[in-house]
């Protein structure tokens, strides 16, 4: 098969790496890709939002399967464009990707179908939001409705902070049109877990659990980022939690989408909080997590191309997912200043040390090949992943591996997986 992957981050590198292991994959392309993905795929300079160009490319190269890693093209309707052209593509249609594309939609869906989540109200008028805050309890959580690179969530400790938050989201449009509507929700406490799943419209098959670290600095300080590191599995995701989520969250979400006429095919990523009252949905994403994919996919035993096809064909009920009985930790190496202003173009040293290093992967997130060598080309630059027999070993291996690579102004968190010690 000829396969096209859409995206250019560490997640897409992990997807390309896993896809390349499938005996079904004869040729892989990636649009636009990065310097690491080049090892498995021919990278083509077409942007992820250039749907018509991508579809023309897929026709010209007789692509058998397209896999979309990123949220923007999914929410923008890339799947509908490809399907109209008779092209096979893995991911939700626009009407289903709204599960991630609109937090107000997803909250209303959960309320309607009794799926456990934080209490909330939706607002499209900032004056009404401000009036609501006068009677609210604090801390409180403000969320821009639309896509905001994982940064559209504000946790406000006081009324003054929350008023400023409403102003920046809805009036100053800090996150652009994503802030035309807003969700205000109850603040919850507990451990966070990410569970990614494959869905074929009716059947859902969950992957192994993972935990992300969203803040930029150690001790969960600093600004929210796309994710600074992950580990898998989460020791807090017990069988009991899993059973609860299967009964009250996973299948009910898939059934709710089908009942709404928004049949979901692709990956549903459940962002969960394990509260004292039980698991609650923090958010849904309509794609693999980044950097969750970098720890989950290296542990997956299945041929991923077969899974993609089962999702498209509606035959996932005939398949079980299998994962290694090990653990994985990913430490993101970012450019100094990320997630605000950062430099690009610094040469990355030490990448060759990862060749043939058993159980160690360097997934490229923001890199580019130049005459000077491979250089930094984004905020998150590399995701260094290592596996191990258990979480502690995997973490030690990942931090050992991080020392092998360097570039000017590189930084990473030193406490990825610290929660493992509390398990
Ligand atoms: P989201 O993009 O909705 O997952 O939110 C980003 C992060 O904000 C989450 O990973 C949580 O750490 C935090 N967060 C979101 N919603 C809540 C909530 N209701 N209570 C506490 N923290 C939250
Ligand atoms: N790591 C969180 C996300 O992909 O949204």
PDB file of C-alpha atoms in Angstrom, residues 26-315:
ATOM      1  CA  UNK A  26       5.217  -0.309   0.554  1.00  0.00           C
ATOM      2  CA  UNK A  27       5.728   3.430   0.279  1.00  0.00           C
ATOM      3  CA  UNK A  28       5.055   6.220   2.776  1.00  0.00           C
ATOM      4  CA  UNK A  29       4.733   9.929   2.072  1.00  0.00           C
ATOM      5  CA  UNK A  30       4.391  12.672   4.647  1.00  0.00           C
ATOM      6  CA  UNK A  31       3.082  16.205   4.122  1.00  0.00           C
ATOM      7  CA  UNK A  32       4.922  18.266   5.137  1.00  0.00           C
ATOM      8  CA  UNK A  33       6.954  16.026   7.515  1.00  0.00           C
ATOM      9  CA  UNK A  34      10.254  16.881   9.195  1.00  0.00           C
ATOM     10  CA  UNK A  35      13.897  15.796   9.195  1.00  0.00           C
ATOM     11  CA  UNK A  36      13.196  12.713  11.322  1.00  0.00           C
ATOM     12  CA  UNK A  37      10.193  11.516   9.364  1.00  0.00           C
ATOM     13  CA  UNK A  38      12.398  11.493   6.234  1.00  0.00           C
ATOM     14  CA  UNK A  39      13.888   8.232   7.453  1.00  0.00           C
ATOM     15  CA  UNK A  40      10.577   6.430   6.825  1.00  0.00           C
ATOM     16  CA  UNK A  41       8.732   8.627   4.386  1.00  0.00           C
ATOM     17  CA  UNK A  42       9.220  10.833   1.374  1.00  0.00           C
ATOM     18  CA  UNK A  43       8.352  14.315   2.646  1.00  0.00           C
ATOM     19  CA  UNK A  44       6.372  16.572   0.315  1.00  0.00           C
ATOM     20  CA  UNK A  45       6.048  20.329   0.814  1.00  0.00           C
ATOM     21  CA  UNK A  46       2.258  20.598   1.038  1.00  0.00           C
ATOM     22  CA  UNK A  47       0.713  22.244   4.103  1.00  0.00           C
ATOM     23  CA  UNK A  48      -1.795  20.347   6.271  1.00  0.00           C
ATOM     24  CA  UNK A  49      -4.596  22.824   5.471  1.00  0.00           C
ATOM     25  CA  UNK A  50      -4.109  22.638   1.684  1.00  0.00           C
ATOM     26  CA  UNK A  51      -6.856  20.026   1.281  1.00  0.00           C
ATOM     27  CA  UNK A  52      -7.270  20.288  -2.484  1.00  0.00           C
ATOM     28  CA  UNK A  53      -3.527  20.023  -3.102  1.00  0.00           C
ATOM     29  CA  UNK A  54      -3.282  17.064  -0.744  1.00  0.00           C
ATOM     30  CA  UNK A  55      -6.186  15.306  -2.439  1.00  0.00           C
ATOM     31  CA  UNK A  56      -4.663  15.936  -5.892  1.00  0.00           C
ATOM     32  CA  UNK A  57      -1.349  14.570  -4.660  1.00  0.00           C
ATOM     33  CA  UNK A  58      -3.091  11.482  -3.256  1.00  0.00           C
ATOM     34  CA  UNK A  59      -4.804  10.866  -6.597  1.00  0.00           C
ATOM     35  CA  UNK A  60      -1.662  11.437  -8.647  1.00  0.00           C
ATOM     36  CA  UNK A  61       0.421   9.060  -6.494  1.00  0.00           C
ATOM     37  CA  UNK A  62      -2.429   6.541  -6.170  1.00  0.00           C
ATOM     38  CA  UNK A  63      -2.340   6.702  -2.377  1.00  0.00           C
ATOM     39  CA  UNK A  64      -4.311   3.841  -0.807  1.00  0.00           C
ATOM     40  CA  UNK A  65      -4.624   5.331   2.672  1.00  0.00           C
ATOM     41  CA  UNK A  66      -4.188   8.799   4.184  1.00  0.00           C
ATOM     42  CA  UNK A  67      -3.710   9.225   7.926  1.00  0.00           C
ATOM     43  CA  UNK A  68      -4.223  12.626   9.537  1.00  0.00           C
ATOM     44  CA  UNK A  69      -2.301  13.326  12.733  1.00  0.00           C
ATOM     45  CA  UNK A  70      -3.267  16.920  13.439  1.00  0.00           C
ATOM     46  CA  UNK A  71      -6.411  18.542  14.794  1.00  0.00           C
ATOM     47  CA  UNK A  72      -6.689  21.595  12.502  1.00  0.00           C
ATOM     48  CA  UNK A  73      -7.190  19.720   9.224  1.00  0.00           C
ATOM     49  CA  UNK A  74      -9.632  17.279  10.859  1.00  0.00           C
ATOM     50  CA  UNK A  75     -11.719  20.059  12.371  1.00  0.00           C
ATOM     51  CA  UNK A  76     -11.470  21.906   9.039  1.00  0.00           C
ATOM     52  CA  UNK A  77     -12.959  18.958   7.124  1.00  0.00           C
ATOM     53  CA  UNK A  78     -10.050  17.266   5.333  1.00  0.00           C
ATOM     54  CA  UNK A  79     -11.785  13.881   5.623  1.00  0.00           C
ATOM     55  CA  UNK A  80     -14.900  15.153   3.831  1.00  0.00           C
ATOM     56  CA  UNK A  81     -12.776  16.537   0.973  1.00  0.00           C
ATOM     57  CA  UNK A  82     -10.898  13.249   0.553  1.00  0.00           C
ATOM     58  CA  UNK A  83     -14.025  11.102   0.777  1.00  0.00           C
ATOM     59  CA  UNK A  84     -15.751  13.228  -1.857  1.00  0.00           C
ATOM     60  CA  UNK A  85     -12.855  12.392  -4.167  1.00  0.00           C
ATOM     61  CA  UNK A  86     -13.246   8.688  -3.375  1.00  0.00           C
ATOM     62  CA  UNK A  87      -9.989   8.576  -1.382  1.00  0.00           C
ATOM     63  CA  UNK A  88      -9.548   6.385   1.696  1.00  0.00           C
ATOM     64  CA  UNK A  89      -8.654   8.400   4.774  1.00  0.00           C
ATOM     65  CA  UNK A  90      -8.337   7.672   8.491  1.00  0.00           C
ATOM     66  CA  UNK A  91      -9.925  10.262  10.778  1.00  0.00           C
ATOM     67  CA  UNK A  92     -13.294  11.774  11.712  1.00  0.00           C
ATOM     68  CA  UNK A  93     -15.371  13.831   9.300  1.00  0.00           C
ATOM     69  CA  UNK A  94     -15.882  17.495  10.100  1.00  0.00           C
ATOM     70  CA  UNK A  95     -19.242  16.853  11.783  1.00  0.00           C
ATOM     71  CA  UNK A  96     -17.563  14.392  14.179  1.00  0.00           C
ATOM     72  CA  UNK A  97     -14.261  16.253  14.688  1.00  0.00           C
ATOM     73  CA  UNK A  98     -16.367  18.951  16.363  1.00  0.00           C
ATOM     74  CA  UNK A  99     -15.982  16.744  19.438  1.00  0.00           C
ATOM     75  CA  UNK A 100     -12.572  18.445  19.738  1.00  0.00           C
ATOM     76  CA  UNK A 101     -13.287  21.546  17.649  1.00  0.00           C
ATOM     77  CA  UNK A 102     -15.917  22.934  20.010  1.00  0.00           C
ATOM     78  CA  UNK A 103     -15.681  22.553  23.763  1.00  0.00           C
ATOM     79  CA  UNK A 104     -19.227  23.947  24.078  1.00  0.00           C
ATOM     80  CA  UNK A 105     -20.450  21.140  21.779  1.00  0.00           C
ATOM     81  CA  UNK A 106     -18.617  18.457  23.737  1.00  0.00           C
ATOM     82  CA  UNK A 107     -19.906  19.745  27.089  1.00  0.00           C
ATOM     83  CA  UNK A 108     -23.505  19.793  25.791  1.00  0.00           C
ATOM     84  CA  UNK A 109     -23.056  16.261  24.417  1.00  0.00           C
ATOM     85  CA  UNK A 110     -21.818  14.975  27.778  1.00  0.00           C
ATOM     86  CA  UNK A 111     -24.680  16.667  29.604  1.00  0.00           C
ATOM     87  CA  UNK A 112     -27.302  15.303  27.215  1.00  0.00           C
ATOM     88  CA  UNK A 113     -26.001  11.728  27.458  1.00  0.00           C
ATOM     89  CA  UNK A 114     -25.043  11.740  31.149  1.00  0.00           C
ATOM     90  CA  UNK A 115     -21.295  11.331  30.603  1.00  0.00           C
ATOM     91  CA  UNK A 116     -19.446  12.434  33.768  1.00  0.00           C
ATOM     92  CA  UNK A 117     -17.688  15.799  33.454  1.00  0.00           C
ATOM     93  CA  UNK A 118     -17.326  19.089  35.363  1.00  0.00           C
ATOM     94  CA  UNK A 119     -20.431  21.283  35.835  1.00  0.00           C
ATOM     95  CA  UNK A 120     -20.397  24.170  33.333  1.00  0.00           C
ATOM     96  CA  UNK A 121     -22.169  26.919  31.405  1.00  0.00           C
ATOM     97  CA  UNK A 122     -21.564  28.034  27.810  1.00  0.00           C
ATOM     98  CA  UNK A 123     -21.455  31.731  26.875  1.00  0.00           C
ATOM     99  CA  UNK A 124     -21.398  33.684  23.645  1.00  0.00           C
ATOM    100  CA  UNK A 125     -21.882  37.047  25.318  1.00  0.00           C
ATOM    101  CA  UNK A 126     -19.000  38.335  27.505  1.00  0.00           C
ATOM    102  CA  UNK A 127     -21.376  40.441  29.617  1.00  0.00           C
ATOM    103  CA  UNK A 128     -23.336  37.334  30.593  1.00  0.00           C
ATOM    104  CA  UNK A 129     -20.097  35.496  31.376  1.00  0.00           C
ATOM    105  CA  UNK A 130     -18.984  38.365  33.625  1.00  0.00           C
ATOM    106  CA  UNK A 131     -22.346  38.407  35.401  1.00  0.00           C
ATOM    107  CA  UNK A 132     -22.135  34.619  35.971  1.00  0.00           C
ATOM    108  CA  UNK A 133     -18.718  35.010  37.591  1.00  0.00           C
ATOM    109  CA  UNK A 134     -20.135  37.327  40.278  1.00  0.00           C
ATOM    110  CA  UNK A 135     -21.910  34.342  41.865  1.00  0.00           C
ATOM    111  CA  UNK A 136     -19.296  31.674  41.107  1.00  0.00           C
ATOM    112  CA  UNK A 137     -16.952  29.723  43.402  1.00  0.00           C
ATOM    113  CA  UNK A 138     -13.186  29.920  42.891  1.00  0.00           C
ATOM    114  CA  UNK A 139     -10.925  28.603  41.503  1.00  0.00           C
ATOM    115  CA  UNK A 140     -12.875  28.389  38.262  1.00  0.00           C
ATOM    116  CA  UNK A 141     -11.900  27.278  34.758  1.00  0.00           C
ATOM    117  CA  UNK A 142     -12.371  29.331  31.570  1.00  0.00           C
ATOM    118  CA  UNK A 143     -12.073  27.643  28.182  1.00  0.00           C
ATOM    119  CA  UNK A 144     -12.084  29.172  24.728  1.00  0.00           C
ATOM    120  CA  UNK A 145     -14.555  27.128  22.676  1.00  0.00           C
ATOM    121  CA  UNK A 146     -12.354  26.443  19.645  1.00  0.00           C
ATOM    122  CA  UNK A 147      -8.847  25.139  18.907  1.00  0.00           C
ATOM    123  CA  UNK A 148      -6.091  27.105  20.651  1.00  0.00           C
ATOM    124  CA  UNK A 149      -2.977  24.886  20.494  1.00  0.00           C
ATOM    125  CA  UNK A 150      -3.803  23.481  23.933  1.00  0.00           C
ATOM    126  CA  UNK A 151      -3.444  26.953  25.433  1.00  0.00           C
ATOM    127  CA  UNK A 152      -7.067  28.127  25.545  1.00  0.00           C
ATOM    128  CA  UNK A 153      -7.715  27.015  29.125  1.00  0.00           C
ATOM    129  CA  UNK A 154      -7.330  29.462  32.023  1.00  0.00           C
ATOM    130  CA  UNK A 155      -7.524  28.420  35.655  1.00  0.00           C
ATOM    131  CA  UNK A 156      -8.537  31.497  37.652  1.00  0.00           C
ATOM    132  CA  UNK A 157      -8.109  31.693  41.408  1.00  0.00           C
ATOM    133  CA  UNK A 158      -9.942  34.976  41.977  1.00  0.00           C
ATOM    134  CA  UNK A 159     -12.827  36.961  40.534  1.00  0.00           C
ATOM    135  CA  UNK A 160     -10.376  39.585  39.260  1.00  0.00           C
ATOM    136  CA  UNK A 161      -8.351  36.970  37.371  1.00  0.00           C
ATOM    137  CA  UNK A 162     -11.489  35.465  35.910  1.00  0.00           C
ATOM    138  CA  UNK A 163     -12.759  38.863  34.742  1.00  0.00           C
ATOM    139  CA  UNK A 164      -9.415  39.427  33.002  1.00  0.00           C
ATOM    140  CA  UNK A 165      -9.706  35.945  31.480  1.00  0.00           C
ATOM    141  CA  UNK A 166     -13.133  36.617  29.988  1.00  0.00           C
ATOM    142  CA  UNK A 167     -11.802  39.879  28.593  1.00  0.00           C
ATOM    143  CA  UNK A 168      -8.753  38.275  26.986  1.00  0.00           C
ATOM    144  CA  UNK A 169     -10.652  35.297  25.532  1.00  0.00           C
ATOM    145  CA  UNK A 170     -13.894  36.950  24.371  1.00  0.00           C
ATOM    146  CA  UNK A 171     -13.110  40.640  23.943  1.00  0.00           C
ATOM    147  CA  UNK A 172      -9.380  40.882  23.111  1.00  0.00           C
ATOM    148  CA  UNK A 173      -9.612  37.576  21.204  1.00  0.00           C
ATOM    149  CA  UNK A 174      -6.292  36.275  22.503  1.00  0.00           C
ATOM    150  CA  UNK A 175      -7.093  32.944  20.807  1.00  0.00           C
ATOM    151  CA  UNK A 176      -8.786  34.497  17.772  1.00  0.00           C
ATOM    152  CA  UNK A 177     -12.185  33.145  16.752  1.00  0.00           C
ATOM    153  CA  UNK A 178     -11.715  30.223  19.157  1.00  0.00           C
ATOM    154  CA  UNK A 179     -12.909  32.756  21.746  1.00  0.00           C
ATOM    155  CA  UNK A 180     -16.225  33.649  20.089  1.00  0.00           C
ATOM    156  CA  UNK A 181     -17.790  31.303  22.618  1.00  0.00           C
ATOM    157  CA  UNK A 182     -16.539  30.196  25.968  1.00  0.00           C
ATOM    158  CA  UNK A 183     -17.129  27.485  28.534  1.00  0.00           C
ATOM    159  CA  UNK A 184     -16.930  28.319  32.229  1.00  0.00           C
ATOM    160  CA  UNK A 185     -16.564  25.192  34.306  1.00  0.00           C
ATOM    161  CA  UNK A 186     -16.110  23.857  37.780  1.00  0.00           C
ATOM    162  CA  UNK A 187     -12.503  23.384  38.925  1.00  0.00           C
ATOM    163  CA  UNK A 188     -11.695  19.740  39.638  1.00  0.00           C
ATOM    164  CA  UNK A 189      -8.720  18.172  41.376  1.00  0.00           C
ATOM    165  CA  UNK A 190      -7.130  14.782  40.893  1.00  0.00           C
ATOM    166  CA  UNK A 191      -4.678  12.876  38.722  1.00  0.00           C
ATOM    167  CA  UNK A 192      -4.876  13.367  34.978  1.00  0.00           C
ATOM    168  CA  UNK A 193      -4.788  10.449  32.569  1.00  0.00           C
ATOM    169  CA  UNK A 194      -4.902  10.330  28.781  1.00  0.00           C
ATOM    170  CA  UNK A 195      -6.586   7.355  27.151  1.00  0.00           C
ATOM    171  CA  UNK A 196      -6.395   7.150  23.356  1.00  0.00           C
ATOM    172  CA  UNK A 197      -8.757   4.852  21.508  1.00  0.00           C
ATOM    173  CA  UNK A 198      -9.530   3.643  18.019  1.00  0.00           C
ATOM    174  CA  UNK A 199     -13.149   3.990  16.930  1.00  0.00           C
ATOM    175  CA  UNK A 200     -14.909   2.660  13.819  1.00  0.00           C
ATOM    176  CA  UNK A 201     -18.222   4.467  14.276  1.00  0.00           C
ATOM    177  CA  UNK A 202     -19.700   1.777  16.559  1.00  0.00           C
ATOM    178  CA  UNK A 203     -16.911  -0.142  18.262  1.00  0.00           C
ATOM    179  CA  UNK A 204     -14.196   1.367  20.443  1.00  0.00           C
ATOM    180  CA  UNK A 205     -10.835  -0.227  21.299  1.00  0.00           C
ATOM    181  CA  UNK A 206      -8.747   1.592  23.894  1.00  0.00           C
ATOM    182  CA  UNK A 207      -4.988   1.866  23.813  1.00  0.00           C
ATOM    183  CA  UNK A 208      -2.860   1.716  26.946  1.00  0.00           C
ATOM    184  CA  UNK A 209      -3.024   4.752  29.271  1.00  0.00           C
ATOM    185  CA  UNK A 210      -0.547   7.634  29.428  1.00  0.00           C
ATOM    186  CA  UNK A 211       0.066  10.799  31.394  1.00  0.00           C
ATOM    187  CA  UNK A 212       1.133  14.129  29.931  1.00  0.00           C
ATOM    188  CA  UNK A 213       2.937  17.069  31.596  1.00  0.00           C
ATOM    189  CA  UNK A 214       1.384  20.213  30.161  1.00  0.00           C
ATOM    190  CA  UNK A 215       3.249  22.963  31.996  1.00  0.00           C
ATOM    191  CA  UNK A 216       6.572  24.267  30.696  1.00  0.00           C
ATOM    192  CA  UNK A 217       8.579  23.998  33.919  1.00  0.00           C
ATOM    193  CA  UNK A 218       9.377  21.533  36.695  1.00  0.00           C
ATOM    194  CA  UNK A 219       6.799  21.111  39.436  1.00  0.00           C
ATOM    195  CA  UNK A 220       4.001  21.936  36.975  1.00  0.00           C
ATOM    196  CA  UNK A 221       5.014  25.583  36.968  1.00  0.00           C
ATOM    197  CA  UNK A 222       5.082  27.991  34.043  1.00  0.00           C
ATOM    198  CA  UNK A 223       2.786  28.276  31.056  1.00  0.00           C
ATOM    199  CA  UNK A 224       0.698  25.574  29.434  1.00  0.00           C
ATOM    200  CA  UNK A 225       2.364  23.937  26.442  1.00  0.00           C
ATOM    201  CA  UNK A 226       1.381  21.276  23.927  1.00  0.00           C
ATOM    202  CA  UNK A 227       2.992  18.758  26.328  1.00  0.00           C
ATOM    203  CA  UNK A 228       6.528  18.503  27.733  1.00  0.00           C
ATOM    204  CA  UNK A 229       6.675  14.765  28.279  1.00  0.00           C
ATOM    205  CA  UNK A 230       4.650  11.626  28.881  1.00  0.00           C
ATOM    206  CA  UNK A 231       4.801   8.230  30.459  1.00  0.00           C
ATOM    207  CA  UNK A 232       2.816   5.063  29.815  1.00  0.00           C
ATOM    208  CA  UNK A 233       1.099   3.237  31.409  1.00  0.00           C
ATOM    209  CA  UNK A 234      -0.329   5.399  34.193  1.00  0.00           C
ATOM    210  CA  UNK A 235      -0.084   3.476  37.485  1.00  0.00           C
ATOM    211  CA  UNK A 236      -3.180   5.398  38.643  1.00  0.00           C
ATOM    212  CA  UNK A 237      -5.298   4.001  35.837  1.00  0.00           C
ATOM    213  CA  UNK A 238      -6.413   0.909  37.735  1.00  0.00           C
ATOM    214  CA  UNK A 239      -8.706  -1.868  36.539  1.00  0.00           C
ATOM    215  CA  UNK A 240     -11.472  -0.308  38.584  1.00  0.00           C
ATOM    216  CA  UNK A 241     -11.017   3.068  36.874  1.00  0.00           C
ATOM    217  CA  UNK A 242     -10.877   1.341  33.510  1.00  0.00           C
ATOM    218  CA  UNK A 243     -14.127  -0.538  34.191  1.00  0.00           C
ATOM    219  CA  UNK A 244     -15.881   2.681  35.217  1.00  0.00           C
ATOM    220  CA  UNK A 245     -14.691   4.508  32.107  1.00  0.00           C
ATOM    221  CA  UNK A 246     -15.747   1.678  29.813  1.00  0.00           C
ATOM    222  CA  UNK A 247     -19.257   1.700  31.285  1.00  0.00           C
ATOM    223  CA  UNK A 248     -19.851   5.405  31.652  1.00  0.00           C
ATOM    224  CA  UNK A 249     -17.501   7.248  29.307  1.00  0.00           C
ATOM    225  CA  UNK A 250     -15.967   5.409  26.330  1.00  0.00           C
ATOM    226  CA  UNK A 251     -18.806   3.472  24.684  1.00  0.00           C
ATOM    227  CA  UNK A 252     -21.392   6.078  25.770  1.00  0.00           C
ATOM    228  CA  UNK A 253     -19.389   8.761  23.901  1.00  0.00           C
ATOM    229  CA  UNK A 254     -19.233   6.681  20.720  1.00  0.00           C
ATOM    230  CA  UNK A 255     -22.959   5.882  20.978  1.00  0.00           C
ATOM    231  CA  UNK A 256     -23.821   9.528  21.675  1.00  0.00           C
ATOM    232  CA  UNK A 257     -21.979  10.675  18.560  1.00  0.00           C
ATOM    233  CA  UNK A 258     -23.737   8.042  16.453  1.00  0.00           C
ATOM    234  CA  UNK A 259     -27.125   9.015  17.930  1.00  0.00           C
ATOM    235  CA  UNK A 260     -26.423  12.638  16.986  1.00  0.00           C
ATOM    236  CA  UNK A 261     -25.790  11.608  13.378  1.00  0.00           C
ATOM    237  CA  UNK A 262     -22.089  12.337  13.839  1.00  0.00           C
ATOM    238  CA  UNK A 263     -20.639   8.830  13.590  1.00  0.00           C
ATOM    239  CA  UNK A 264     -17.024   9.023  14.777  1.00  0.00           C
ATOM    240  CA  UNK A 265     -14.266   7.119  12.967  1.00  0.00           C
ATOM    241  CA  UNK A 266     -10.654   7.670  13.964  1.00  0.00           C
ATOM    242  CA  UNK A 267      -8.948   8.281  17.290  1.00  0.00           C
ATOM    243  CA  UNK A 268     -10.816   9.626  20.309  1.00  0.00           C
ATOM    244  CA  UNK A 269      -8.423  10.863  22.949  1.00  0.00           C
ATOM    245  CA  UNK A 270     -10.083  11.042  26.370  1.00  0.00           C
ATOM    246  CA  UNK A 271      -8.478  13.580  28.704  1.00  0.00           C
ATOM    247  CA  UNK A 272      -9.618  12.326  32.106  1.00  0.00           C
ATOM    248  CA  UNK A 273      -9.322  13.541  35.652  1.00  0.00           C
ATOM    249  CA  UNK A 274      -9.512  10.938  38.398  1.00  0.00           C
ATOM    250  CA  UNK A 275     -11.420  12.903  41.030  1.00  0.00           C
ATOM    251  CA  UNK A 276     -12.520  11.768  44.470  1.00  0.00           C
ATOM    252  CA  UNK A 277     -15.975  11.246  43.026  1.00  0.00           C
ATOM    253  CA  UNK A 278     -14.660   9.111  40.183  1.00  0.00           C
ATOM    254  CA  UNK A 279     -13.269   9.683  36.678  1.00  0.00           C
ATOM    255  CA  UNK A 280     -14.490  12.790  34.828  1.00  0.00           C
ATOM    256  CA  UNK A 281     -13.881  13.909  31.231  1.00  0.00           C
ATOM    257  CA  UNK A 282     -11.678  17.024  31.056  1.00  0.00           C
ATOM    258  CA  UNK A 283     -11.690  17.163  27.282  1.00  0.00           C
ATOM    259  CA  UNK A 284     -11.951  15.151  24.108  1.00  0.00           C
ATOM    260  CA  UNK A 285      -9.500  15.272  21.239  1.00  0.00           C
ATOM    261  CA  UNK A 286     -10.229  13.820  17.822  1.00  0.00           C
ATOM    262  CA  UNK A 287      -6.676  12.552  17.132  1.00  0.00           C
ATOM    263  CA  UNK A 288      -3.606  10.988  18.727  1.00  0.00           C
ATOM    264  CA  UNK A 289      -2.008  13.018  21.523  1.00  0.00           C
ATOM    265  CA  UNK A 290       1.377  14.624  21.116  1.00  0.00           C
ATOM    266  CA  UNK A 291       3.494  13.453  23.000  1.00  0.00           C
ATOM    267  CA  UNK A 292       1.135  10.657  24.090  1.00  0.00           C
ATOM    268  CA  UNK A 293       1.582   8.861  20.744  1.00  0.00           C
ATOM    269  CA  UNK A 294       5.343   8.789  21.358  1.00  0.00           C
ATOM    270  CA  UNK A 295       4.915   6.511  24.409  1.00  0.00           C
ATOM    271  CA  UNK A 296       1.807   4.568  23.405  1.00  0.00           C
ATOM    272  CA  UNK A 297       2.751   3.517  19.859  1.00  0.00           C
ATOM    273  CA  UNK A 298       6.181   2.073  20.791  1.00  0.00           C
ATOM    274  CA  UNK A 299       4.302  -0.248  23.185  1.00  0.00           C
ATOM    275  CA  UNK A 300       1.656  -1.340  20.673  1.00  0.00           C
ATOM    276  CA  UNK A 301       2.047  -4.822  19.177  1.00  0.00           C
ATOM    277  CA  UNK A 302      -0.605  -4.608  16.425  1.00  0.00           C
ATOM    278  CA  UNK A 303       0.025  -3.750  12.815  1.00  0.00           C
ATOM    279  CA  UNK A 304      -1.229  -0.155  12.880  1.00  0.00           C
ATOM    280  CA  UNK A 305      -2.206  -0.190   9.209  1.00  0.00           C
ATOM    281  CA  UNK A 306      -4.620  -3.060   9.904  1.00  0.00           C
ATOM    282  CA  UNK A 307      -6.126  -1.033  12.738  1.00  0.00           C
ATOM    283  CA  UNK A 308      -6.517   2.073  10.533  1.00  0.00           C
ATOM    284  CA  UNK A 309      -8.285  -0.042   7.915  1.00  0.00           C
ATOM    285  CA  UNK A 310     -10.586  -1.698  10.473  1.00  0.00           C
ATOM    286  CA  UNK A 311     -11.662   1.756  11.666  1.00  0.00           C
ATOM    287  CA  UNK A 312     -12.474   2.866   8.128  1.00  0.00           C
ATOM    288  CA  UNK A 313     -14.237  -0.403   7.234  1.00  0.00           C
ATOM    289  CA  UNK A 314     -16.204  -0.713  10.479  1.00  0.00           C
ATOM    290  CA  UNK A 315     -14.609  -4.054  11.436  1.00  0.00           C
TER     291      UNK A 315
END
